[in-house]
Amino acid sequence: DQQVKQNSPSLSVQEGRISILNCDYTNSMFDYFLWYKKYPAEGPTFLISISSIKDKNEDGRFTVFLNKSAKHLSLHIVPSQPGDSAVYFCAASQTGANNLFFGTGTRLTVIP
Amino acid sequence: GAGVSQTPSNKVTEKGKYVELRCDPISGHTALYWYRQSLGQGPEFLIYFQGTGAADDSGLPNDRFFAVRPEGSVSTLKIQRTERGDSAVYLCASSVTGGDYGYTFGSGTRLTVV
């Protein structure tokens, strides 16, 4: 059973606009969430994370929002750039666990 | 090294054969992870090493899969009697310590069982 879900397999956005990638989870024990970015033929690269004690974390153009009651998080990229085109994975874990649970990814295409 | 190195980058093997996949983590990283990514899926956890010992092997799908890290650095994932369903990208990641989830992943080994 998929505990982390990314229901949009793909997203296209115009350069300069906002990209919003969504992620839902089912396990209420998850208390740490991450976003990874993956280019073809490369491994995933850590992008940004958020602990469940926060509802927002910002790093430059990237902001992650967490809504614990809805078990939902989102990644906002603004302004979007063509170099942001990649597959984005949402991941979750819980304190004391040794592994991450990943979603199936969303392919973002930023159109110049 | 500068990053996590995985070899080979591609491996094609016949059903029933034995394969070894190698991971060379970032120097000084004590935690090492193996994940498997099947087509259209996200990475799935296989095994976690803290130092030389397998601290958590709960993700290994069956006893055909085994991994070692004898000196606390390089790790080898071993798959016996390969099956077509084992075809996937096998990703290795390392971090400074366990619990540091901002892993650095390698580029993966794409295993194809024919």
Tab-separated table of N, CA and C in Angstrom, chain A:
chain	number	residue	atom	x	y	z
A	1	ASP	N	0.843	-1.180	0.000
A	1	ASP	CA	0.000	0.000	0.000
A	1	ASP	C	0.887	1.242	0.000
A	2	GLN	N	0.607	2.127	-0.945
A	2	GLN	CA	1.420	3.333	-1.114
A	2	GLN	C	1.107	4.301	0.019
A	3	GLN	N	2.091	4.583	0.870
A	3	GLN	CA	1.865	5.473	2.007
A	3	GLN	C	2.107	6.931	1.645
A	4	VAL	N	2.801	7.152	0.540
A	4	VAL	CA	3.046	8.514	0.063
A	4	VAL	C	2.596	8.554	-1.391
A	5	LYS	N	1.738	9.509	-1.691
A	5	LYS	CA	1.140	9.527	-3.026
A	5	LYS	C	1.352	10.863	-3.714
A	6	GLN	N	1.738	10.799	-4.955
A	6	GLN	CA	1.807	11.983	-5.793
A	6	GLN	C	0.895	11.693	-6.968
A	7	ASN	N	-0.263	12.312	-6.953
A	7	ASN	CA	-1.313	11.938	-7.890
A	7	ASN	C	-1.168	12.559	-9.265
A	8	SER	N	-0.281	13.544	-9.385
A	8	SER	CA	-0.064	14.150	-10.699
A	8	SER	C	1.245	13.634	-11.264
A	9	PRO	N	1.181	12.798	-12.290
A	9	PRO	CA	2.425	12.279	-12.857
A	9	PRO	C	3.231	13.343	-13.599
A	10	SER	N	2.555	14.406	-14.057
A	10	SER	CA	3.280	15.427	-14.804
A	10	SER	C	2.641	16.790	-14.614
A	11	LEU	N	3.478	17.815	-14.844
A	11	LEU	CA	3.038	19.195	-14.700
A	11	LEU	C	3.867	20.048	-15.654
A	12	SER	N	3.196	20.926	-16.400
A	12	SER	CA	3.907	21.867	-17.283
A	12	SER	C	3.602	23.282	-16.839
A	13	VAL	N	4.646	24.078	-16.773
A	13	VAL	CA	4.496	25.456	-16.294
A	13	VAL	C	5.342	26.369	-17.176
A	14	GLN	N	4.855	27.567	-17.368
A	14	GLN	CA	5.614	28.553	-18.148
A	14	GLN	C	6.745	29.114	-17.284
A	15	GLU	N	7.867	29.359	-17.907
A	15	GLU	CA	8.995	29.976	-17.208
A	15	GLU	C	8.551	31.269	-16.516
A	16	GLY	N	9.001	31.448	-15.281
A	16	GLY	CA	8.664	32.651	-14.534
A	16	GLY	C	7.418	32.517	-13.667
A	17	ARG	N	6.583	31.510	-13.974
A	17	ARG	CA	5.372	31.315	-13.186
A	17	ARG	C	5.659	30.399	-12.003
A	18	ILE	N	4.652	30.181	-11.185
A	18	ILE	CA	4.794	29.324	-10.015
A	18	ILE	C	4.499	27.867	-10.385
A	19	SER	N	5.321	26.966	-9.873
A	19	SER	CA	5.053	25.535	-9.982
A	19	SER	C	4.608	25.060	-8.602
A	20	ILE	N	3.538	24.289	-8.578
A	20	ILE	CA	3.049	23.727	-7.312
A	20	ILE	C	2.938	22.217	-7.475
A	21	LEU	N	3.733	21.509	-6.700
A	21	LEU	CA	3.714	20.052	-6.732
A	21	LEU	C	3.105	19.554	-5.421
A	22	ASN	N	2.207	18.595	-5.538
A	22	ASN	CA	1.456	18.131	-4.385
A	22	ASN	C	1.802	16.711	-3.975
A	23	CYS	N	1.585	16.433	-2.698
A	23	CYS	CA	1.917	15.128	-2.144
A	23	CYS	C	0.953	14.853	-0.986
A	24	ASP	N	0.433	13.648	-0.917
A	24	ASP	CA	-0.424	13.235	0.186
A	24	ASP	C	0.167	12.012	0.870
A	25	TYR	N	-0.086	11.861	2.136
A	25	TYR	CA	0.410	10.687	2.843
A	25	TYR	C	-0.701	10.119	3.723
A	26	THR	N	-0.560	8.856	4.050
A	26	THR	CA	-1.614	8.193	4.815
A	26	THR	C	-1.196	7.862	6.248
A	27	ASN	N	0.099	7.768	6.494
A	27	ASN	CA	0.574	7.347	7.800
A	27	ASN	C	0.710	8.547	8.737
A	28	SER	N	-0.129	8.610	9.746
A	28	SER	CA	-0.105	9.756	10.660
A	28	SER	C	1.140	9.783	11.544
A	29	MET	N	1.928	8.720	11.539
A	29	MET	CA	3.166	8.687	12.316
A	29	MET	C	4.314	9.407	11.616
A	30	PHE	N	4.154	9.689	10.343
A	30	PHE	CA	5.212	10.423	9.631
A	30	PHE	C	5.376	11.806	10.263
A	31	ASP	N	6.638	12.179	10.531
A	31	ASP	CA	6.870	13.487	11.136
A	31	ASP	C	8.011	14.245	10.468
A	32	TYR	N	8.468	13.737	9.346
A	32	TYR	CA	9.545	14.423	8.631
A	32	TYR	C	9.335	14.168	7.155
A	33	PHE	N	9.416	15.251	6.378
A	33	PHE	CA	9.071	15.169	4.970
A	33	PHE	C	10.153	15.852	4.136
A	34	LEU	N	10.397	15.276	2.973
A	34	LEU	CA	11.459	15.800	2.120
A	34	LEU	C	10.998	15.830	0.677
A	35	TRP	N	11.634	16.690	-0.097
A	35	TRP	CA	11.482	16.683	-1.547
A	35	TRP	C	12.845	16.433	-2.172
A	36	TYR	N	12.834	15.539	-3.170
A	36	TYR	CA	14.024	15.245	-3.943
A	36	TYR	C	13.741	15.580	-5.398
A	37	LYS	N	14.795	15.946	-6.089
A	37	LYS	CA	14.711	16.286	-7.501
A	37	LYS	C	15.600	15.302	-8.254
A	38	LYS	N	15.117	14.823	-9.396
A	38	LYS	CA	15.884	13.828	-10.135
A	38	LYS	C	15.947	14.172	-11.617
A	39	TYR	N	17.182	14.296	-12.113
A	39	TYR	CA	17.411	14.438	-13.541
A	39	TYR	C	17.633	13.056	-14.140
A	40	PRO	N	17.406	12.894	-15.442
A	40	PRO	CA	17.621	11.597	-16.097
A	40	PRO	C	19.041	11.090	-15.877
A	41	ALA	N	19.156	9.804	-15.636
A	41	ALA	CA	20.438	9.118	-15.475
A	41	ALA	C	21.239	9.607	-14.268
A	42	GLU	N	20.587	10.297	-13.368
A	42	GLU	CA	21.236	10.694	-12.116
A	42	GLU	C	20.408	10.203	-10.944
A	43	GLY	N	21.043	10.136	-9.769
A	43	GLY	CA	20.287	9.804	-8.580
A	43	GLY	C	19.491	10.998	-8.087
A	44	PRO	N	18.489	10.760	-7.246
A	44	PRO	CA	17.728	11.873	-6.671
A	44	PRO	C	18.642	12.776	-5.841
A	45	THR	N	18.357	14.065	-5.875
A	45	THR	CA	19.119	15.058	-5.115
A	45	THR	C	18.206	15.699	-4.090
A	46	PHE	N	18.653	15.740	-2.852
A	46	PHE	CA	17.861	16.360	-1.794
A	46	PHE	C	17.643	17.835	-2.094
A	47	LEU	N	16.395	18.287	-1.927
A	47	LEU	CA	16.053	19.666	-2.239
A	47	LEU	C	15.707	20.458	-0.987
A	48	ILE	N	14.707	20.001	-0.253
A	48	ILE	CA	14.223	20.738	0.900
A	48	ILE	C	13.450	19.791	1.797
A	49	SER	N	13.400	20.101	3.081
A	49	SER	CA	12.682	19.240	4.009
A	49	SER	C	11.859	20.080	4.985
A	50	ILE	N	10.977	19.390	5.715
A	50	ILE	CA	10.191	20.060	6.746
A	50	ILE	C	9.857	19.071	7.846
A	51	SER	N	9.953	19.537	9.068
A	51	SER	CA	9.555	18.739	10.213
A	51	SER	C	8.093	19.012	10.505
A	52	SER	N	7.443	18.053	11.148
A	52	SER	CA	6.013	18.204	11.427
A	52	SER	C	5.711	19.289	12.466
A	53	ILE	N	6.742	19.821	13.114
A	53	ILE	CA	6.491	20.904	14.064
A	53	ILE	C	6.334	22.246	13.348
A	54	LYS	N	6.597	22.252	12.046
A	54	LYS	CA	6.462	23.464	11.249
A	54	LYS	C	5.366	23.273	10.219
A	55	ASP	N	4.886	24.384	9.669
A	55	ASP	CA	3.955	24.258	8.553
A	55	ASP	C	4.503	24.882	7.275
A	56	LYS	N	5.697	25.434	7.376
A	56	LYS	CA	6.302	26.060	6.194
A	56	LYS	C	7.812	26.080	6.357
A	57	ASN	N	8.505	25.810	5.257
A	57	ASN	CA	9.952	25.971	5.240
A	57	ASN	C	10.348	26.515	3.883
A	58	GLU	N	11.173	27.539	3.904
A	58	GLU	CA	11.514	28.238	2.672
A	58	GLU	C	13.019	28.206	2.451
A	59	ASP	N	13.413	28.007	1.201
A	59	ASP	CA	14.836	28.043	0.841
A	59	ASP	C	14.953	28.611	-0.561
A	60	GLY	N	15.200	29.902	-0.628
A	60	GLY	CA	15.312	30.558	-1.925
A	60	GLY	C	14.003	30.507	-2.689
A	61	ARG	N	14.038	29.936	-3.890
A	61	ARG	CA	12.829	29.875	-4.711
A	61	ARG	C	11.893	28.740	-4.299
A	62	PHE	N	12.337	27.906	-3.377
A	62	PHE	CA	11.590	26.701	-3.004
A	62	PHE	C	10.961	26.858	-1.616
A	63	THR	N	9.670	26.559	-1.547
A	63	THR	CA	8.963	26.581	-0.264
A	63	THR	C	8.146	25.314	-0.146
A	64	VAL	N	8.238	24.670	0.998
A	64	VAL	CA	7.404	23.505	1.253
A	64	VAL	C	6.393	23.869	2.327
A	65	PHE	N	5.137	23.500	2.077
A	65	PHE	CA	4.048	23.728	3.012
A	65	PHE	C	3.534	22.377	3.502
A	66	LEU	N	3.251	22.303	4.785
A	66	LEU	CA	2.741	21.072	5.373
A	66	LEU	C	1.411	21.338	6.053
A	67	ASN	N	0.418	20.543	5.697
A	67	ASN	CA	-0.905	20.606	6.330
A	67	ASN	C	-1.137	19.254	6.994
A	68	LYS	N	-0.839	19.189	8.286
A	68	LYS	CA	-0.891	17.892	8.983
A	68	LYS	C	-2.305	17.348	9.079
A	69	SER	N	-3.263	18.207	9.267
A	69	SER	CA	-4.639	17.720	9.425
A	69	SER	C	-5.127	17.077	8.134
A	70	ALA	N	-4.666	17.597	7.006
A	70	ALA	CA	-5.062	17.032	5.716
A	70	ALA	C	-4.083	15.978	5.227
A	71	LYS	N	-2.997	15.783	5.954
A	71	LYS	CA	-1.924	14.873	5.537
A	71	LYS	C	-1.498	15.217	4.101
A	72	HIS	N	-1.158	16.458	3.927
A	72	HIS	CA	-0.844	16.971	2.597
A	72	HIS	C	0.344	17.905	2.686
A	73	LEU	N	1.242	17.786	1.723
A	73	LEU	CA	2.288	18.789	1.602
A	73	LEU	C	2.438	19.191	0.143
A	74	SER	N	3.013	20.359	-0.027
A	74	SER	CA	3.201	20.861	-1.379
A	74	SER	C	4.552	21.568	-1.468
A	75	LEU	N	5.070	21.558	-2.661
A	75	LEU	CA	6.325	22.253	-2.967
A	75	LEU	C	5.999	23.355	-3.961
A	76	HIS	N	6.363	24.581	-3.611
A	76	HIS	CA	6.169	25.716	-4.488
A	76	HIS	C	7.522	26.172	-5.006
A	77	ILE	N	7.589	26.367	-6.298
A	77	ILE	CA	8.814	26.878	-6.923
A	77	ILE	C	8.433	28.174	-7.634
A	78	VAL	N	9.067	29.268	-7.169
A	78	VAL	CA	8.739	30.526	-7.832
A	78	VAL	C	9.937	31.455	-7.819
A	79	PRO	N	10.318	32.045	-8.945
A	79	PRO	CA	9.781	31.751	-10.264
A	79	PRO	C	10.377	30.468	-10.824
A	80	SER	N	9.607	29.760	-11.620
A	80	SER	CA	10.101	28.522	-12.217
A	80	SER	C	11.091	28.855	-13.335
A	81	GLN	N	12.108	27.988	-13.437
A	81	GLN	CA	13.137	28.173	-14.459
A	81	GLN	C	13.263	26.893	-15.273
A	82	PRO	N	13.697	26.972	-16.520
A	82	PRO	CA	13.831	25.756	-17.344
A	82	PRO	C	14.707	24.690	-16.692
A	83	GLY	N	15.723	25.099	-15.946
A	83	GLY	CA	16.582	24.152	-15.247
A	83	GLY	C	15.889	23.393	-14.129
A	84	ASP	N	14.683	23.826	-13.763
A	84	ASP	CA	13.900	23.107	-12.752
A	84	ASP	C	13.211	21.884	-13.346
A	85	SER	N	13.224	21.755	-14.645
A	85	SER	CA	12.585	20.608	-15.297
A	85	SER	C	13.265	19.321	-14.846
A	86	ALA	N	12.497	18.465	-14.199
A	86	ALA	CA	13.020	17.234	-13.596
A	86	ALA	C	11.847	16.456	-13.034
A	87	VAL	N	12.129	15.298	-12.471
A	87	VAL	CA	11.119	14.555	-11.716
A	87	VAL	C	11.311	14.879	-10.238
A	88	TYR	N	10.224	15.225	-9.585
A	88	TYR	CA	10.268	15.583	-8.164
A	88	TYR	C	9.588	14.488	-7.348
A	89	PHE	N	10.316	14.003	-6.346
A	89	PHE	CA	9.795	12.972	-5.454
A	89	PHE	C	9.548	13.567	-4.074
A	90	CYS	N	8.417	13.263	-3.535
A	90	CYS	CA	8.091	13.549	-2.153
A	90	CYS	C	8.468	12.318	-1.333
A	91	ALA	N	8.984	12.517	-0.127
A	91	ALA	CA	9.362	11.394	0.729
A	91	ALA	C	8.993	11.712	2.170
A	92	ALA	N	8.766	10.671	2.948
A	92	ALA	CA	8.363	10.859	4.343
A	92	ALA	C	9.008	9.814	5.229
A	93	SER	N	9.172	10.181	6.481
A	93	SER	CA	9.704	9.234	7.449
A	93	SER	C	9.173	9.573	8.833
A	94	GLN	N	9.516	8.744	9.797
A	94	GLN	CA	9.122	9.013	11.165
A	94	GLN	C	10.327	8.853	12.067
A	95	THR	N	10.295	9.554	13.176
A	95	THR	CA	11.400	9.525	14.128
A	95	THR	C	11.741	8.096	14.510
A	96	GLY	N	13.039	7.779	14.443
A	96	GLY	CA	13.494	6.449	14.808
A	96	GLY	C	13.522	5.458	13.672
A	97	ALA	N	12.889	5.803	12.566
A	97	ALA	CA	12.895	4.897	11.414
A	97	ALA	C	14.191	5.055	10.642
A	98	ASN	N	14.510	4.042	9.884
A	98	ASN	CA	15.772	4.036	9.137
A	98	ASN	C	15.587	4.294	7.653
A	99	ASN	N	14.356	4.452	7.214
A	99	ASN	CA	14.138	4.558	5.788
A	99	ASN	C	13.142	5.647	5.455
A	100	LEU	N	13.135	6.014	4.199
A	100	LEU	CA	12.177	6.956	3.655
A	100	LEU	C	11.167	6.217	2.798
A	101	PHE	N	9.934	6.724	2.824
A	101	PHE	CA	8.904	6.253	1.911
A	101	PHE	C	8.733	7.325	0.834
A	102	PHE	N	8.867	6.907	-0.414
A	102	PHE	CA	8.814	7.842	-1.531
A	102	PHE	C	7.479	7.742	-2.259
A	103	GLY	N	7.055	8.875	-2.823
A	103	GLY	CA	5.959	8.870	-3.773
A	103	GLY	C	6.460	8.440	-5.143
A	104	THR	N	5.549	8.405	-6.102
A	104	THR	CA	5.902	7.920	-7.442
A	104	THR	C	6.475	9.006	-8.344
A	105	GLY	N	6.489	10.237	-7.853
A	105	GLY	CA	7.130	11.309	-8.603
A	105	GLY	C	6.186	12.095	-9.487
A	106	THR	N	6.548	13.368	-9.699
A	106	THR	CA	5.868	14.245	-10.645
A	106	THR	C	6.915	14.824	-11.580
A	107	ARG	N	6.678	14.660	-12.878
A	107	ARG	CA	7.623	15.214	-13.862
A	107	ARG	C	7.222	16.659	-14.148
A	108	LEU	N	8.095	17.576	-13.788
A	108	LEU	CA	7.861	18.999	-14.039
A	108	LEU	C	8.588	19.424	-15.300
A	109	THR	N	7.860	20.082	-16.180
A	109	THR	CA	8.462	20.665	-17.382
A	109	THR	C	8.214	22.168	-17.320
A	110	VAL	N	9.301	22.935	-17.339
A	110	VAL	CA	9.191	24.393	-17.358
A	110	VAL	C	9.474	24.853	-18.780
A	111	ILE	N	8.485	25.479	-19.363
A	111	ILE	CA	8.558	25.854	-20.774
A	111	ILE	C	9.150	27.259	-20.905
A	112	PRO	N	10.237	27.372	-21.685
A	112	PRO	CA	10.882	28.702	-21.808
A	112	PRO	C	9.976	29.697	-22.522
